Coordinates of C-alpha atoms in Angstrom, one line a residue:
M25 CA -26.1 -16.5 14.7
G26 CA -26.5 -12.8 14.0
F27 CA -26.8 -10.8 10.8
T28 CA -23.1 -10.1 10.6
D29 CA -22.2 -13.8 10.6
K30 CA -24.0 -14.2 7.3
I31 CA -22.0 -11.6 5.5
P32 CA -19.2 -13.3 3.5
K33 CA -15.7 -12.2 4.1
P34 CA -14.0 -10.1 1.4
P35 CA -11.7 -12.2 -0.9
R36 CA -8.0 -12.0 -0.2
L37 CA -5.4 -11.1 -2.9
E38 CA -3.3 -14.3 -3.3
K39 CA -1.7 -13.8 -6.7
F40 CA -0.5 -10.6 -8.4
C41 CA -0.7 -10.2 -12.2
F42 CA -1.5 -14.0 -12.4
M43 CA 2.1 -14.7 -11.7
F44 CA 3.5 -16.2 -8.4
D45 CA 2.3 -15.6 -4.9
L46 CA 1.7 -12.0 -3.8
Y47 CA 5.0 -11.3 -2.0
L48 CA 7.2 -12.8 -4.7
S49 CA 5.3 -11.0 -7.5
V50 CA 5.7 -7.6 -5.7
K51 CA 9.3 -8.2 -5.2
Y52 CA 9.9 -9.0 -8.8
T53 CA 7.7 -6.1 -9.9
S54 CA 9.6 -3.8 -7.6
F55 CA 13.0 -5.0 -9.1
L56 CA 11.5 -4.2 -12.5
M57 CA 10.5 -0.8 -11.4
V58 CA 14.0 -0.1 -10.1
I59 CA 15.5 -1.1 -13.4
L60 CA 13.0 1.1 -15.3
W61 CA 13.6 4.1 -13.2
A62 CA 17.4 3.5 -13.4
I63 CA 17.0 3.6 -17.2
Y64 CA 15.1 6.8 -17.0
A65 CA 17.8 8.3 -14.8
L66 CA 20.5 7.2 -17.2
S67 CA 18.7 8.7 -20.1
S68 CA 18.3 12.0 -18.2
I69 CA 22.1 12.0 -17.5
I70 CA 22.9 11.4 -21.1
S71 CA 20.6 14.2 -22.3
A72 CA 21.6 17.8 -21.9
V73 CA 21.7 19.0 -18.4
T74 CA 18.7 21.3 -18.0
G75 CA 16.1 21.8 -15.3
N76 CA 14.1 18.9 -16.6
S77 CA 16.9 16.5 -16.3
I78 CA 17.7 17.6 -12.8
W79 CA 14.1 17.1 -11.9
A80 CA 14.2 13.6 -13.6
M81 CA 17.2 12.6 -11.6
I82 CA 15.6 13.7 -8.3
W83 CA 12.4 11.9 -9.2
S84 CA 14.2 8.8 -10.4
V85 CA 16.4 8.5 -7.2
A86 CA 13.3 9.0 -5.0
N87 CA 11.5 6.2 -6.8
I88 CA 14.5 3.8 -6.9
V89 CA 14.9 4.3 -3.1
A90 CA 11.2 3.7 -2.5
F91 CA 11.1 0.5 -4.6
L92 CA 14.3 -0.7 -3.0
G93 CA 12.6 -0.1 0.3
V94 CA 9.7 -2.3 -0.8
V95 CA 12.2 -5.1 -1.6
F96 CA 13.9 -4.6 1.7
G97 CA 10.7 -4.4 3.6
L98 CA 9.3 -7.6 2.1
S99 CA 12.6 -9.4 2.8
K100 CA 12.7 -8.3 6.4
N101 CA 9.0 -8.4 6.9
V102 CA 8.8 -4.7 7.9
K103 CA 5.7 -3.1 6.5
M104 CA 6.8 0.5 7.2
Y105 CA 9.3 0.4 4.3
L106 CA 6.3 -0.1 1.8
M107 CA 4.9 3.3 2.7
P108 CA 7.1 5.5 0.6
A109 CA 6.3 3.6 -2.6
L110 CA 2.6 3.6 -1.7
V111 CA 2.8 7.4 -1.5
L112 CA 5.0 7.9 -4.6
C113 CA 3.1 5.6 -7.0
P114 CA -0.1 7.7 -7.2
I115 CA 1.9 10.9 -7.3
A116 CA 3.9 9.5 -10.2
V117 CA 0.7 8.6 -12.1
V118 CA -0.7 12.1 -11.6
I119 CA 2.6 13.7 -12.7
G120 CA 2.8 11.4 -15.7
C121 CA -0.7 12.3 -16.7
I122 CA 0.1 16.0 -16.5
N123 CA 3.4 15.4 -18.5
V124 CA 1.4 13.7 -21.2
I125 CA -1.1 16.6 -21.5
V126 CA 1.7 19.2 -21.5
N127 CA 3.6 17.2 -24.2
F128 CA 0.5 16.7 -26.3
V129 CA -0.3 20.5 -26.1
T130 CA 3.2 21.5 -27.0
L131 CA 3.4 18.7 -29.7
S132 CA 6.4 17.3 -28.0
I133 CA 5.6 13.7 -28.9
F134 CA 8.8 12.1 -27.5
G135 CA 9.3 14.6 -24.8

């Protein structure tokens, strides 16, 4: 019995947000994200067509396709379809933080 045998194994993630099992929770959350991005795309269509709304449509479609890929990848057990969402989520967080800072500086509270 060596030293590495005494090291405990890392815990496995079995539940997501204290809901169901991991795969089912990620599938439901991905559906929720598709709905939220679709609402965001719909609001950008309703608003005046500017450069910001065109960028919002491109960003919304990219995220909707990525999260639908997650749902499809979990259904067919193809892990490669999870990669676009894995890349887009941190980018969306960074862009969202930049957007909050810009809207705060320009006093565009609901922008």
